[in-house]
Amino acid sequence: MATLLHYPLCPFSRSIRLALSECGVEAELAEERPWEWRPEFTDLNPAGTLPVLITDERGPIMGAYAISEYLGDTADERDARLFHPFPGDETGKAEQRRLVDWFHHKFHDEVTDYLVEEKVYRRFGPGSSSPDMEAMRAGRENLRYHLAYIGHLAETRSWLAGDAMSFADLAAAAHLSALDYLGEVPWEQHEAVKNWYALLKSRPSFRPLLQDRIAGFTPSGTYADLDF
Amino acid sequence: MATLLHYPLCPFSRSIRLALSECGVEAELAEERPWEWRPEFTDLNPAGTLPVLITDERGPIMGAYAISEYLGDTADERDARLFHPFPGDETGKAEQRRLVDWFHHKFHDEVTDYLVEEKVYRRFGPGSSSPDMEAMRAGRENLRYHLAYIGHLAETRSWLAGDAMSFADLAAAAHLSALDYLGEVPWEQHEAVKNWYALLKSRPSFRPLLQDRIAGFTPSGTYADLDF
């Protein structure tokens, strides 16, 4: 069986846990704490990024980009009724990848990185320290702005990138779920986002994520509640 | 014919100009200044990122990630002897994508963004100001460190990701060529990197890049010299 090196609140890891489950690819989870820079881990992946999927047949596959595209490239090996991370035609795929890029880079750099980094990694990392309140304020401000954009997508489309669920939805849900764990998502002000997220949250692939618990951080009241 | 919205010193744009040319896909270039946030441009691509490939058949494709994968997905429509951005088997593709991710994100954030942003965008952008010397020092320090890693790859492999030239080489060359324009690459200290880069630089796809000129910035002596 494959092994996924991941960290529970890492949004890249979460997006791949959801994708593996939707694709019906079984993988054992192994927790890797990214702030520890374990030599055995950086020997494997010099960039020190998560997740890493260690496959039986094709060796280690590094990072959410390579893993998600690998799951697309190997879709033919699985039952055609299972999830395809990039379904449809070239125009559809381009829109899905635009949004994956947006969530895993722009949204990450402007929101998730600020809030997860400041609240969690900084506490556990070397020279444990208090959150930088300025960075957290910036992250929250950007989140409000970006939620309006996600709401616009959710209002005008069945799924964020179009008619079919794609890896763009999983990437988006990965970031929002990590932020929701920390109680940072103002769901009530974003009804369309909440409805889209509720659909994803009720899928079997989401269940293991809702059971994640980080020592020292109690999840928000909405986190594991399907009827939030 | 397709149109590519690009900026000459943007490394993402450069990687796609190289890939289009290697793939034999003709595209007219249209310069977009990313710091201007032109409303017509942000209406098209809300993230404001470059490049954007406006295709005749499939509409606009946003960003280097979506465009490079589009060129891979549509490789069957072209002569099989032409360049494939992600050649070979799944293991090979995973390594190519790991490196594309590394150059377009880690290397970009830690090197190119500091140096191109500080030297060029800051000068032309709103409230034109002098470079932040601290950021430039950090970028140069990181560049030395990362060149050692690129050198290790160039010494042990034919191309950066393995036996075949891939989009990883083009992404790497895109960043190094933008830095070389600004005279920031210490080629003499990295012989293996220089030899790998010289091979790419002499390809026809590279010629238009070597003719780029940015008003107010004379390219370094090595920039357009094939025998640098």
Short mmCIF file of C-alpha atoms in Angstrom, two decimals, chain B residues 13-27 71-72 75 78-87 159 164-171 173 196-209:
data_model
loop_
_atom_site.label_atom_id
_atom_site.label_comp_id
_atom_site.label_asym_id
_atom_site.label_seq_id
_atom_site.Cartn_x
_atom_site.Cartn_y
_atom_site.Cartn_z
CA SER B 13 5.97 34.19 -19.09
CA ARG B 14 9.48 33.25 -20.21
CA SER B 15 8.95 29.56 -19.40
CA ILE B 16 5.80 29.52 -21.55
CA ARG B 17 7.40 31.44 -24.44
CA LEU B 18 10.09 28.74 -24.50
CA ALA B 19 7.55 25.91 -24.23
CA LEU B 20 5.30 27.29 -27.01
CA SER B 21 8.27 27.63 -29.32
CA GLU B 22 9.63 24.15 -28.52
CA CYS B 23 6.12 22.71 -29.08
CA GLY B 24 5.82 24.51 -32.41
CA VAL B 25 2.76 26.47 -31.25
CA GLU B 26 2.74 29.95 -32.75
CA ALA B 27 1.54 32.82 -30.57
CA LEU B 71 0.60 21.81 -23.88
CA GLY B 72 1.14 18.35 -22.41
CA ALA B 75 0.73 16.94 -27.42
CA ARG B 78 1.15 17.91 -32.78
CA ASP B 79 3.98 16.10 -34.53
CA ALA B 80 5.27 13.43 -32.12
CA ARG B 81 8.86 14.55 -32.80
CA LEU B 82 8.18 17.94 -31.22
CA PHE B 83 8.89 18.73 -27.58
CA HIS B 84 6.62 17.24 -24.90
CA PRO B 85 6.66 19.32 -21.68
CA PHE B 86 6.31 16.18 -19.52
CA PRO B 87 7.91 13.32 -21.43
CA TRP B 159 18.79 17.38 -18.20
CA ALA B 164 15.02 14.12 -21.58
CA MET B 165 14.57 17.87 -21.78
CA SER B 166 11.31 18.80 -20.05
CA PHE B 167 9.37 21.82 -18.86
CA ALA B 168 11.54 21.68 -15.70
CA ASP B 169 14.52 22.81 -17.80
CA LEU B 170 12.49 25.59 -19.39
CA ALA B 171 11.18 26.80 -16.01
CA ALA B 173 16.13 28.60 -17.64
CA TRP B 196 23.52 23.07 -19.06
CA TYR B 197 22.29 26.65 -19.59
CA ALA B 198 24.55 27.14 -22.64
CA LEU B 199 22.86 24.18 -24.33
CA LEU B 200 19.41 25.67 -23.81
CA LYS B 201 20.53 29.17 -24.69
CA SER B 202 21.71 28.06 -28.12
CA ARG B 203 18.30 26.61 -29.05
CA PRO B 204 16.13 28.55 -31.53
CA SER B 205 13.39 28.86 -28.90
CA PHE B 206 15.71 31.02 -26.80
CA ARG B 207 16.54 33.58 -29.49
CA PRO B 208 13.53 35.89 -29.02
CA LEU B 209 14.20 36.05 -25.26
#
